Coordinates of C-alpha atoms in Angstrom, one line a residue:
M1 CA 90.0 124.4 82.9
A2 CA 88.8 122.8 86.1
A3 CA 85.5 124.1 87.5
Q4 CA 86.9 124.2 91.1
P5 CA 90.3 123.5 92.6
P6 CA 91.0 119.9 93.6
L7 CA 91.2 118.8 97.2
T8 CA 94.6 117.9 98.7
R9 CA 93.0 116.3 101.7
V10 CA 90.0 113.9 101.5
V11 CA 87.9 112.2 104.1
L12 CA 86.5 108.7 103.4
R13 CA 84.2 106.6 105.6
A14 CA 84.0 102.9 105.2
A15 CA 80.5 101.8 104.0
S16 CA 81.3 98.1 104.0
V17 CA 83.8 95.5 105.2
A18 CA 85.5 95.6 101.8
D19 CA 86.0 99.4 102.2
D20 CA 87.3 98.8 105.8
L21 CA 89.9 96.2 104.7
G22 CA 90.9 98.4 101.8
Y23 CA 91.6 101.3 104.1
V24 CA 93.8 99.1 106.3
A25 CA 95.8 98.0 103.2
L26 CA 96.2 101.6 102.0
A27 CA 97.5 102.7 105.4
D28 CA 99.9 99.7 105.5
L29 CA 101.3 100.5 102.1
A30 CA 101.7 104.2 102.8
D31 CA 103.8 103.2 105.9
V32 CA 105.7 100.3 104.2
L33 CA 106.6 102.2 101.0
G34 CA 107.5 105.6 102.5
P35 CA 109.5 107.5 99.8
S36 CA 109.6 104.7 97.3
T37 CA 108.1 105.3 93.9
Y38 CA 104.7 103.7 93.6
R39 CA 101.1 104.4 92.6
I40 CA 97.9 102.9 94.0
I41 CA 95.8 101.9 91.0
G42 CA 92.5 100.0 90.5
G43 CA 89.3 100.9 92.3
H44 CA 90.9 102.8 95.1
M45 CA 92.5 105.1 92.6
V46 CA 89.2 106.0 91.0
T47 CA 87.5 106.5 94.3
A48 CA 90.3 108.8 95.5
L49 CA 90.2 110.9 92.4
V50 CA 86.4 111.1 92.6
A51 CA 86.8 112.4 96.2
R52 CA 89.6 114.8 95.1
W53 CA 87.2 116.5 92.7
Q54 CA 84.1 116.2 95.0
L55 CA 82.0 114.4 92.5
G56 CA 79.5 113.0 94.9
A57 CA 78.0 109.7 96.1
E58 CA 76.6 108.7 92.7
L59 CA 80.2 107.7 91.7
Y60 CA 80.8 105.6 94.8
R61 CA 81.9 102.0 94.2
E62 CA 82.8 99.5 96.9
T63 CA 86.5 98.5 96.6
G64 CA 88.3 95.9 98.7
D65 CA 91.6 94.5 97.3
T66 CA 94.3 97.1 96.9
D67 CA 96.3 97.2 93.6
L68 CA 99.9 98.4 94.1
G69 CA 101.8 99.5 91.0
V70 CA 105.6 99.7 91.4
P71 CA 108.6 99.8 89.1
P72 CA 110.6 96.5 89.2
V73 CA 113.5 98.3 91.0
V74 CA 111.3 98.7 94.1
V75 CA 110.8 95.0 94.3
R76 CA 114.4 94.0 93.4
E77 CA 116.5 96.6 95.3
E78 CA 114.2 98.1 97.9
G79 CA 113.0 94.9 99.6
L80 CA 109.3 95.5 99.1
I81 CA 108.2 91.9 99.6
G82 CA 110.2 91.5 102.8
R83 CA 108.7 94.7 104.1
L84 CA 105.2 93.5 103.4
I85 CA 105.9 90.2 105.2
E86 CA 107.4 92.1 108.2
R87 CA 104.1 94.0 108.3
G88 CA 102.2 90.8 108.8
Y89 CA 101.3 90.0 105.2
E90 CA 101.5 86.4 103.9
Q91 CA 102.1 85.6 100.2
V92 CA 98.9 83.7 99.3
E93 CA 99.5 83.7 95.5
G94 CA 102.3 84.8 93.2
N95 CA 101.6 88.5 93.5
R96 CA 98.8 88.5 96.2
F97 CA 99.5 89.3 99.9
A98 CA 97.0 89.1 102.7
R99 CA 97.0 90.1 106.3
P100 CA 94.2 88.9 108.7
I101 CA 92.4 91.7 110.5
D102 CA 90.9 90.9 113.8
D103 CA 89.1 94.2 114.7
V104 CA 86.4 94.4 112.0
P105 CA 83.2 94.8 114.0
V106 CA 81.0 93.1 111.3
T107 CA 80.7 89.4 110.5
V108 CA 81.2 88.6 106.8
R109 CA 78.6 86.1 105.7
G110 CA 80.1 83.0 104.1
V111 CA 83.7 83.8 105.1
E112 CA 85.4 81.5 107.6
G113 CA 88.0 82.9 109.9
L114 CA 89.2 86.4 109.9
P115 CA 88.8 88.8 106.9
S116 CA 92.0 90.0 105.4
A117 CA 93.5 93.1 104.0
V118 CA 94.7 92.2 100.5
V119 CA 97.4 93.7 98.3
D120 CA 98.2 92.8 94.7
V121 CA 101.7 93.8 93.6
L122 CA 101.9 94.8 89.9
V123 CA 104.6 96.1 87.6
P124 CA 104.5 98.1 84.4
S125 CA 104.6 96.6 80.9
Y126 CA 107.4 98.0 78.8
R127 CA 106.5 95.9 75.7
T128 CA 103.6 95.6 73.3
R129 CA 102.3 92.4 74.9
A130 CA 102.0 92.4 78.6
R131 CA 103.0 89.3 80.4
S132 CA 100.7 87.7 83.0
N133 CA 103.3 85.5 84.8
H134 CA 106.5 87.6 84.8
R135 CA 109.2 86.8 87.4
V136 CA 110.4 90.1 88.8
S137 CA 112.5 88.7 91.6
D138 CA 113.1 85.4 93.5
D139 CA 110.1 86.3 95.7
L140 CA 107.6 87.7 93.2
V141 CA 105.9 86.5 90.1
T142 CA 103.3 89.0 88.9
T143 CA 101.4 90.6 86.1
E144 CA 102.6 93.4 83.9
V145 CA 100.1 96.3 83.6
P146 CA 99.7 98.3 80.4
G147 CA 99.4 102.0 81.2
L148 CA 101.3 101.8 84.5
A149 CA 104.5 103.0 82.9
L150 CA 102.7 106.2 81.9
A151 CA 101.3 106.5 85.4
L152 CA 104.8 106.2 86.9
Q153 CA 106.2 108.7 84.4
R154 CA 103.6 111.4 85.1
E155 CA 103.6 113.4 88.3
P156 CA 101.5 111.6 91.0
V157 CA 98.5 112.9 92.8
L158 CA 99.5 113.0 96.4
L159 CA 96.5 112.9 98.7
H160 CA 96.4 113.3 102.5
M161 CA 93.6 110.8 103.4
Q162 CA 91.6 110.6 106.6
L163 CA 90.1 107.1 106.5
H164 CA 87.4 106.2 109.0
R165 CA 87.1 102.5 109.7
L166 CA 83.9 100.6 110.8
N167 CA 85.3 100.2 114.3
G168 CA 85.8 104.0 114.7
E169 CA 89.5 104.0 114.1
Q170 CA 90.8 106.9 112.1
L171 CA 93.8 106.3 109.7
D172 CA 95.7 109.4 108.5
V173 CA 97.9 108.7 105.6
E174 CA 99.5 110.3 102.5
V175 CA 99.0 108.1 99.4
A176 CA 100.3 108.5 95.8
F177 CA 97.9 107.9 93.0
P178 CA 98.1 108.2 89.1
D179 CA 96.9 111.5 87.7
E180 CA 93.6 111.8 85.8
V181 CA 95.1 111.1 82.4
A182 CA 96.9 108.0 83.6
A183 CA 93.9 106.8 85.5
L184 CA 91.7 106.8 82.4
T185 CA 94.4 105.1 80.4
L186 CA 95.0 102.4 83.0
K187 CA 91.3 101.6 83.1
A188 CA 91.0 101.6 79.4
F189 CA 93.7 98.9 79.1
A190 CA 92.3 97.0 82.0
S191 CA 89.0 96.6 80.2
Q192 CA 90.9 94.8 77.4
V193 CA 93.0 92.4 79.4
R194 CA 90.5 91.1 81.9
D195 CA 86.7 90.5 82.1
K196 CA 85.7 92.6 85.1
P197 CA 82.4 94.6 84.7
T198 CA 83.6 97.1 87.3
D199 CA 86.3 98.3 84.8
L200 CA 83.5 99.6 82.6
V201 CA 81.9 101.4 85.5
D202 CA 85.3 102.8 86.4
L203 CA 85.8 104.1 82.8
W204 CA 82.7 106.2 83.2
R205 CA 83.9 107.4 86.6
C206 CA 87.3 108.3 85.1
L207 CA 85.7 110.3 82.3
E208 CA 83.8 112.3 84.9
V209 CA 87.1 112.8 86.8
A210 CA 89.0 113.9 83.7
Y211 CA 86.3 116.4 82.8
A212 CA 86.2 117.8 86.3
A213 CA 90.0 118.2 86.1
G214 CA 89.8 120.2 82.9
T215 CA 91.7 117.5 81.0
D216 CA 91.4 117.9 77.2
A217 CA 92.4 116.1 74.0
A218 CA 96.0 117.4 74.0
A219 CA 96.7 114.9 76.9
F220 CA 95.7 111.9 74.7
I221 CA 97.4 112.5 71.4
E222 CA 100.3 110.1 71.6
G223 CA 101.6 106.9 73.2
E224 CA 99.6 104.8 75.7
A225 CA 97.2 107.7 76.4
A226 CA 96.2 107.9 72.7
E227 CA 95.6 104.1 72.6
G228 CA 93.6 104.4 75.8
A229 CA 91.4 107.1 74.2
R230 CA 90.8 104.9 71.2
I231 CA 89.7 102.0 73.5
V232 CA 87.2 104.2 75.4
R233 CA 85.6 105.5 72.2
A234 CA 85.3 102.0 70.8
L235 CA 83.8 100.6 73.9
F236 CA 81.0 103.2 74.0
D237 CA 80.4 103.5 70.3
R238 CA 77.1 101.8 70.4
R239 CA 74.2 101.5 72.8
D240 CA 74.1 97.7 72.3
G241 CA 77.9 97.3 72.2
A242 CA 79.9 95.2 74.7
G243 CA 81.0 98.2 76.8
M244 CA 77.7 99.9 77.3
S245 CA 75.9 96.5 77.8
T246 CA 78.3 95.5 80.5
L247 CA 77.9 98.8 82.3
V248 CA 74.1 98.7 82.1
D249 CA 74.1 95.2 83.6
E250 CA 76.6 95.9 86.3
Q251 CA 74.7 99.0 87.5
R252 CA 71.2 97.6 86.7
L253 CA 70.2 100.6 84.8
S254 CA 66.7 101.0 83.3
A255 CA 66.4 101.6 79.6
T256 CA 65.9 105.3 80.2
A257 CA 68.8 105.5 82.6
A258 CA 71.0 103.6 80.2
D259 CA 70.2 106.0 77.4
E260 CA 71.0 109.0 79.6
R261 CA 74.2 107.4 80.7
L262 CA 75.3 106.8 77.2
T263 CA 74.5 110.4 76.2
R264 CA 76.6 111.6 79.2
I265 CA 79.5 109.3 78.4
R266 CA 79.6 110.5 74.7
A267 CA 79.4 114.1 75.8
L268 CA 82.3 113.6 78.2
A269 CA 84.4 111.8 75.5
Q270 CA 83.8 114.7 73.2
R271 CA 85.1 117.2 75.8
V272 CA 88.0 115.1 77.0
L273 CA 89.3 112.8 74.2
P274 CA 90.7 113.6 70.7
V275 CA 88.2 113.4 67.8
P276 CA 88.8 110.1 66.0

């Protein structure tokens, strides 16, 4: 059982240009997608769930690019790509769309021209082996994401978000995110298909979120959720294993802090995940 009820409205303030651009992308997507089925995944997902459960600044992580998960029908039949382009986004890669933003009051060192809000459009994997260059439609080649099918099947977490930009602008939007079970599952699979140290940090954050939500082992006994749970346990099985070593390096933890973090992660896993 959750220690306290979750928030349905959250207030976030940009602490960096990356945050600022991410907020613009979130607001754009909320407007462009309307009632369409979607989930915002990736770093923004974890940050939103951390805020939903009021877990504090220790779990903050800067996030810029916005990962949008949609079923293929939203791309093929609901004109998603055309709507993004009408909004001012340009297709800069197969599944990446960028919109230059001219009202960021901070100069980004090493970046020429205007900074951009960036959206990556992703679709679920419905097979054992996810494809990295899957043609969904004439205007989109993208990556299939393990765990996204589960996120789309489960009820979304709908959050009313008040997003404060660096220039003082306030964006008020409602955004759909995966629930706590799907979030942990998504991040577990992400750690297996790409080499991003932030995914390991996000797994710890997702365990904290799942514990705060009162999630227990019953949610992870079958399907993709069960496989996600097995991945998490394996990653943090040893202090010198790949998962823990990556997290320690990414967060620059001292030896003492690393030992404390591992103890915490194992305790969370015992409370949230099935016993292997």
